[in-house]
Structures are given as structure tokens and as C-alpha cells.
Amino acid sequence: MKTRFLKIAAAAALTAAALSPAAMAQDVTLKVHHFLPASSFAQTLLIQPWCDKIAKESNNKMKCQIYPSMQLGGSPPQLFEQARDGVADVIWTLPGYTAGRFPSIEVFELPFMMQSPEATSKALWDYVDQYAKAEFKDVKPLAFHVHGDGVFHMTNKPIRTAADLKGLKLRAPTRTTNKFIALLGGTPVSMPVPQVGDALSKGVIDGAVVPYEVVPAVKIQELVKFHSETDPAEPAFYTATFVFAMNQAKYDSLTPDLKKIIDNNSGQALSGMAGKAFLQADVEGKKMTTKNTTNVISKSELENWKKIGQPLTDDWVADMNSKGKNGKQMLDGAKALIAKYSGGK
């Protein structure tokens, strides 16, 4: 009887141990989905380091399984929905791929808004917190950021003035940039980055506007002959916004200690780091274009472009006003935040 009692007690103790919070806490694997190759700077400089950091801080209780190149299915414009619906646990994408869905943050995609990707990315995080939370209520944002200066990558001739764009078909990432290219005299063609290589090789487009960091992912240096930059002393003629976001239900399911690790590795600091990483990636991407011809569009020409692009800013303010918001206040707020993190420049 005594032996039987001891066996029952031992079994009960084992059951209790198995039901304890520590034992019930399971290792977590986050499915991370994005649209660029595994070799892309987005993965090697942002996504993978983030995953490595949360794994280290959680003693490998929380890890990532990264799915590049849309390996979980769907198309780049569907990534935000995948994070919302739990198809993926974490995604990295451009809000601009779903035109008009995130109008408040398009202020950062207006012509000549961005000069420092790091400062502008920090500003973007704060701006969303102040003005655009509702647009991202269906996910848990981890970071918002922008990339470095946009560059014209052309197959047959460089761009020196707006007149050089006449009659040319150019890929652009967002509806704002599409409108700007049209105002400058070109014919915009909207498409996600993964389609750019095929479109260039088949002559569907005459060029593409992307930052240098995209070059290796698409092998742009092999598909074009000319790279036209804007004067580096001037703000970029365009930039695009990005979101790194998590499925809210997945975050809510984490234990408090794992939630804390996510919280400690998201926000303004991560946003700024992402902007800085993409600037570093531009330097690396540009190195791959040395066999081609590069020119710089002059400051005097860009002054003309600023005048041409002003209606886009006016239209954005009017659009915000029509939605019951204060467009001028939002525009001024974005500029003030950029100035704040740029050291008041």
C-alpha cells in the first residue's frame, strides 16, 4: 500500500509540474514573411539581425523562420493582410503597395521630404503614433522606416533634366511617386520590386526608380547602363515608407517575458536603426554599379522639380482635409519631426 501511495504521489507531482506555467510555456517560432530574396539587404541588415537578437535575448525560446521571396504565397500587396489575418506572424512590406489604404503616412513619400533615412525613420514612428495609429490598428507595428535617396536606373540614356523623361516608361513604387513622374513628363508604371528585373529585361519599362540597396536583389547593374542620382546636398526626390509588423493575436499569445523582448526590440529605436541600415545598404549596392555610367542631377534642375511637384503636396493636404483631418497640421508635424531628429537642420 505504501509503495502504491508513493507511486500515486509521484505521478501527481509530475502532473503538477507538467501543468506549471514554466513547463506549459512552449518555444515560439515566428513565421516572418517578405518579398525580397534571402540575400537582400532587407533580410541581411534588418530582418535577420532582429531575429537573431530576439532569439539571443529569449535564450532561444523565441526564434524566427524567415520566408523570403513570398514563399508563404500571395503577392507583396497582400503582406499586410497576411500579418492581420495570421497567415504570417511578422511581415516587412511597403504600405504604398496598397495604394490609398494608408493615406496619412504618404506625407513622407511626397517629393523632397527626406534627406536622412535614420532621422526620417525615427520621425515616421513618432508621426504614426500622433497621426496615423488608426491606419495600423489591425497589426502590432514593430518599426516604420524609409529608404535612402531614390535613383533613376535607365537602360538607354541618363536623366539630367525633366525633359529627358519625356516618352519614357519608368517603374515607381507608390502612387505619389507615380504622380510625380507623370508631372515630370514620364510615363509611370506601378509594380513591386520583384517584377522590375523581368520588366527591364523584356523592355516593358525603360528604367526604374529605386534606391541603390535594391540593386543586388534585382541585379539591376546587369540590366541597365545608366544611374542618375539627385544632388546629395538636396532632399531625395522620393522615398518610400516601410512597415515591419506583427500579428496582434500572436503577440497577445506570448508570455509576459517574451512580450517584453518584442517591446524592447521595436519602436523608434528599431525604426531609426532600419533607416540607418538601408543607408548602409545603398553604399554597398552602389559598389555593384561601377561598370556603368553615373551622373548627378544638378541642384538648379531640382529647384525646377520642386516647383513641378508642389501640387502633390497641396493635393495631399486637401485630401487629408476632405477626410476630416488637418492636413496642414499633419504636414507641418511631419516636417518638424524630421527636423527634430536631423538635429534641427
PDB file of C-alpha atoms in Angstrom, residues 123-253:
ATOM      1  CA  ALA A 123      10.226  60.837 -37.297  1.00  0.00           C
ATOM      2  CA  LEU A 124       7.927  58.411 -39.111  1.00  0.00           C
ATOM      3  CA  TRP A 125       7.492  56.260 -35.994  1.00  0.00           C
ATOM      4  CA  ASP A 126       6.549  59.295 -33.907  1.00  0.00           C
ATOM      5  CA  TYR A 127       4.288  60.614 -36.656  1.00  0.00           C
ATOM      6  CA  VAL A 128       2.287  57.371 -36.852  1.00  0.00           C
ATOM      7  CA  ASP A 129       1.870  57.475 -33.085  1.00  0.00           C
ATOM      8  CA  GLN A 130       0.488  61.013 -33.298  1.00  0.00           C
ATOM      9  CA  TYR A 131      -1.494  60.995 -36.537  1.00  0.00           C
ATOM     10  CA  ALA A 132      -1.932  57.543 -38.097  1.00  0.00           C
ATOM     11  CA  LYS A 133      -2.500  54.927 -35.399  1.00  0.00           C
ATOM     12  CA  ALA A 134      -5.911  54.044 -36.774  1.00  0.00           C
ATOM     13  CA  GLU A 135      -4.447  53.002 -40.124  1.00  0.00           C
ATOM     14  CA  PHE A 136      -2.367  50.277 -38.415  1.00  0.00           C
ATOM     15  CA  LYS A 137      -4.777  49.196 -35.669  1.00  0.00           C
ATOM     16  CA  ASP A 138      -5.128  45.699 -37.161  1.00  0.00           C
ATOM     17  CA  VAL A 139      -1.478  44.759 -36.513  1.00  0.00           C
ATOM     18  CA  LYS A 140       1.224  45.405 -33.932  1.00  0.00           C
ATOM     19  CA  PRO A 141       3.783  47.705 -35.597  1.00  0.00           C
ATOM     20  CA  LEU A 142       7.401  46.877 -34.785  1.00  0.00           C
ATOM     21  CA  ALA A 143       9.019  49.605 -36.877  1.00  0.00           C
ATOM     22  CA  PHE A 144       8.349  52.121 -39.614  1.00  0.00           C
ATOM     23  CA  HIS A 145      11.173  53.319 -41.817  1.00  0.00           C
ATOM     24  CA  VAL A 146      12.177  54.829 -45.140  1.00  0.00           C
ATOM     25  CA  HIS A 147      14.997  54.041 -47.556  1.00  0.00           C
ATOM     26  CA  GLY A 148      17.752  56.251 -48.922  1.00  0.00           C
ATOM     27  CA  ASP A 149      17.605  58.541 -51.929  1.00  0.00           C
ATOM     28  CA  GLY A 150      15.724  57.264 -54.938  1.00  0.00           C
ATOM     29  CA  VAL A 151      17.849  56.829 -58.063  1.00  0.00           C
ATOM     30  CA  PHE A 152      16.943  56.592 -61.766  1.00  0.00           C
ATOM     31  CA  HIS A 153      18.289  53.357 -63.262  1.00  0.00           C
ATOM     32  CA  MET A 154      17.973  53.649 -67.050  1.00  0.00           C
ATOM     33  CA  THR A 155      18.554  51.216 -69.893  1.00  0.00           C
ATOM     34  CA  ASN A 156      19.472  53.547 -72.758  1.00  0.00           C
ATOM     35  CA  LYS A 157      20.093  57.105 -71.583  1.00  0.00           C
ATOM     36  CA  PRO A 158      20.753  59.066 -68.378  1.00  0.00           C
ATOM     37  CA  ILE A 159      18.364  61.547 -66.785  1.00  0.00           C
ATOM     38  CA  ARG A 160      19.729  65.075 -66.408  1.00  0.00           C
ATOM     39  CA  THR A 161      16.576  67.165 -66.743  1.00  0.00           C
ATOM     40  CA  ALA A 162      12.837  66.601 -66.618  1.00  0.00           C
ATOM     41  CA  ALA A 163      12.815  66.802 -70.420  1.00  0.00           C
ATOM     42  CA  ASP A 164      14.851  63.579 -70.557  1.00  0.00           C
ATOM     43  CA  LEU A 165      11.908  61.705 -69.052  1.00  0.00           C
ATOM     44  CA  LYS A 166       9.512  62.515 -71.870  1.00  0.00           C
ATOM     45  CA  GLY A 167       8.193  59.396 -73.573  1.00  0.00           C
ATOM     46  CA  LEU A 168       9.937  57.003 -71.169  1.00  0.00           C
ATOM     47  CA  LYS A 169       8.210  54.324 -69.115  1.00  0.00           C
ATOM     48  CA  LEU A 170       9.503  54.147 -65.562  1.00  0.00           C
ATOM     49  CA  ARG A 171       8.693  51.834 -62.698  1.00  0.00           C
ATOM     50  CA  ALA A 172       7.746  53.552 -59.462  1.00  0.00           C
ATOM     51  CA  PRO A 173       6.721  52.073 -56.087  1.00  0.00           C
ATOM     52  CA  THR A 174       3.934  54.309 -54.783  1.00  0.00           C
ATOM     53  CA  ARG A 175       1.040  56.326 -56.124  1.00  0.00           C
ATOM     54  CA  THR A 176       2.756  59.558 -55.046  1.00  0.00           C
ATOM     55  CA  THR A 177       5.920  58.744 -56.988  1.00  0.00           C
ATOM     56  CA  ASN A 178       3.833  57.656 -59.964  1.00  0.00           C
ATOM     57  CA  LYS A 179       2.102  61.040 -59.969  1.00  0.00           C
ATOM     58  CA  PHE A 180       5.419  62.856 -59.662  1.00  0.00           C
ATOM     59  CA  ILE A 181       6.962  61.009 -62.613  1.00  0.00           C
ATOM     60  CA  ALA A 182       3.884  61.882 -64.672  1.00  0.00           C
ATOM     61  CA  LEU A 183       4.237  65.563 -63.716  1.00  0.00           C
ATOM     62  CA  LEU A 184       7.902  65.436 -64.754  1.00  0.00           C
ATOM     63  CA  GLY A 185       6.890  64.107 -68.188  1.00  0.00           C
ATOM     64  CA  GLY A 186       7.488  60.381 -67.877  1.00  0.00           C
ATOM     65  CA  THR A 187       5.028  57.505 -68.039  1.00  0.00           C
ATOM     66  CA  PRO A 188       4.809  55.785 -64.645  1.00  0.00           C
ATOM     67  CA  VAL A 189       4.377  52.029 -64.364  1.00  0.00           C
ATOM     68  CA  SER A 190       3.453  50.765 -60.909  1.00  0.00           C
ATOM     69  CA  MET A 191       4.930  47.415 -59.862  1.00  0.00           C
ATOM     70  CA  PRO A 192       6.535  45.765 -56.831  1.00  0.00           C
ATOM     71  CA  VAL A 193      10.315  45.347 -56.822  1.00  0.00           C
ATOM     72  CA  PRO A 194      10.323  41.594 -57.671  1.00  0.00           C
ATOM     73  CA  GLN A 195       8.802  42.380 -61.085  1.00  0.00           C
ATOM     74  CA  VAL A 196      11.378  45.024 -62.023  1.00  0.00           C
ATOM     75  CA  GLY A 197      14.086  42.719 -63.350  1.00  0.00           C
ATOM     76  CA  ASP A 198      11.779  40.924 -65.772  1.00  0.00           C
ATOM     77  CA  ALA A 199      10.218  44.207 -66.908  1.00  0.00           C
ATOM     78  CA  LEU A 200      13.637  45.737 -67.627  1.00  0.00           C
ATOM     79  CA  SER A 201      14.954  42.676 -69.448  1.00  0.00           C
ATOM     80  CA  LYS A 202      11.874  42.495 -71.698  1.00  0.00           C
ATOM     81  CA  GLY A 203      11.813  46.225 -72.432  1.00  0.00           C
ATOM     82  CA  VAL A 204       8.432  46.695 -70.754  1.00  0.00           C
ATOM     83  CA  ILE A 205       9.959  49.689 -68.964  1.00  0.00           C
ATOM     84  CA  ASP A 206      12.843  51.996 -69.895  1.00  0.00           C
ATOM     85  CA  GLY A 207      14.029  52.371 -66.334  1.00  0.00           C
ATOM     86  CA  ALA A 208      13.154  52.143 -62.684  1.00  0.00           C
ATOM     87  CA  VAL A 209      13.335  54.438 -59.694  1.00  0.00           C
ATOM     88  CA  VAL A 210      14.659  52.533 -56.693  1.00  0.00           C
ATOM     89  CA  PRO A 211      17.408  53.158 -54.154  1.00  0.00           C
ATOM     90  CA  TYR A 212      20.800  51.539 -54.652  1.00  0.00           C
ATOM     91  CA  GLU A 213      20.059  48.977 -51.937  1.00  0.00           C
ATOM     92  CA  VAL A 214      17.706  47.189 -54.325  1.00  0.00           C
ATOM     93  CA  VAL A 215      20.434  46.701 -56.972  1.00  0.00           C
ATOM     94  CA  PRO A 216      21.719  43.249 -55.890  1.00  0.00           C
ATOM     95  CA  ALA A 217      18.255  41.830 -55.207  1.00  0.00           C
ATOM     96  CA  VAL A 218      17.162  42.545 -58.799  1.00  0.00           C
ATOM     97  CA  LYS A 219      20.620  42.517 -60.464  1.00  0.00           C
ATOM     98  CA  ILE A 220      19.846  45.950 -61.824  1.00  0.00           C
ATOM     99  CA  GLN A 221      23.507  46.591 -62.634  1.00  0.00           C
ATOM    100  CA  GLU A 222      23.269  43.908 -65.347  1.00  0.00           C
ATOM    101  CA  LEU A 223      20.033  45.244 -66.841  1.00  0.00           C
ATOM    102  CA  VAL A 224      20.737  48.977 -67.185  1.00  0.00           C
ATOM    103  CA  LYS A 225      23.618  51.180 -68.341  1.00  0.00           C
ATOM    104  CA  PHE A 226      22.943  54.467 -66.537  1.00  0.00           C
ATOM    105  CA  HIS A 227      22.330  55.567 -62.965  1.00  0.00           C
ATOM    106  CA  SER A 228      21.114  59.126 -62.368  1.00  0.00           C
ATOM    107  CA  GLU A 229      21.311  60.402 -58.800  1.00  0.00           C
ATOM    108  CA  THR A 230      19.994  63.658 -57.396  1.00  0.00           C
ATOM    109  CA  ASP A 231      22.317  66.165 -55.734  1.00  0.00           C
ATOM    110  CA  PRO A 232      23.186  64.607 -52.331  1.00  0.00           C
ATOM    111  CA  ALA A 233      23.016  68.039 -50.678  1.00  0.00           C
ATOM    112  CA  GLU A 234      19.307  68.170 -51.531  1.00  0.00           C
ATOM    113  CA  PRO A 235      16.440  66.134 -50.038  1.00  0.00           C
ATOM    114  CA  ALA A 236      15.573  62.998 -52.013  1.00  0.00           C
ATOM    115  CA  PHE A 237      13.204  63.447 -54.945  1.00  0.00           C
ATOM    116  CA  TYR A 238      11.336  60.480 -53.490  1.00  0.00           C
ATOM    117  CA  THR A 239      11.454  57.886 -50.761  1.00  0.00           C
ATOM    118  CA  ALA A 240       9.064  55.107 -49.794  1.00  0.00           C
ATOM    119  CA  THR A 241       7.750  54.070 -46.392  1.00  0.00           C
ATOM    120  CA  PHE A 242       8.037  50.547 -44.987  1.00  0.00           C
ATOM    121  CA  VAL A 243       6.323  48.750 -42.141  1.00  0.00           C
ATOM    122  CA  PHE A 244       7.688  45.870 -40.067  1.00  0.00           C
ATOM    123  CA  ALA A 245       4.667  44.477 -38.250  1.00  0.00           C
ATOM    124  CA  MET A 246       3.443  41.546 -36.174  1.00  0.00           C
ATOM    125  CA  ASN A 247       0.154  39.726 -35.985  1.00  0.00           C
ATOM    126  CA  GLN A 248      -1.600  41.142 -32.925  1.00  0.00           C
ATOM    127  CA  ALA A 249      -3.045  37.794 -31.779  1.00  0.00           C
ATOM    128  CA  LYS A 250       0.399  36.196 -31.964  1.00  0.00           C
ATOM    129  CA  TYR A 251       1.845  38.958 -29.815  1.00  0.00           C
ATOM    130  CA  ASP A 252      -1.050  38.661 -27.345  1.00  0.00           C
ATOM    131  CA  SER A 253      -0.395  34.905 -27.033  1.00  0.00           C
TER     132      SER A 253
END
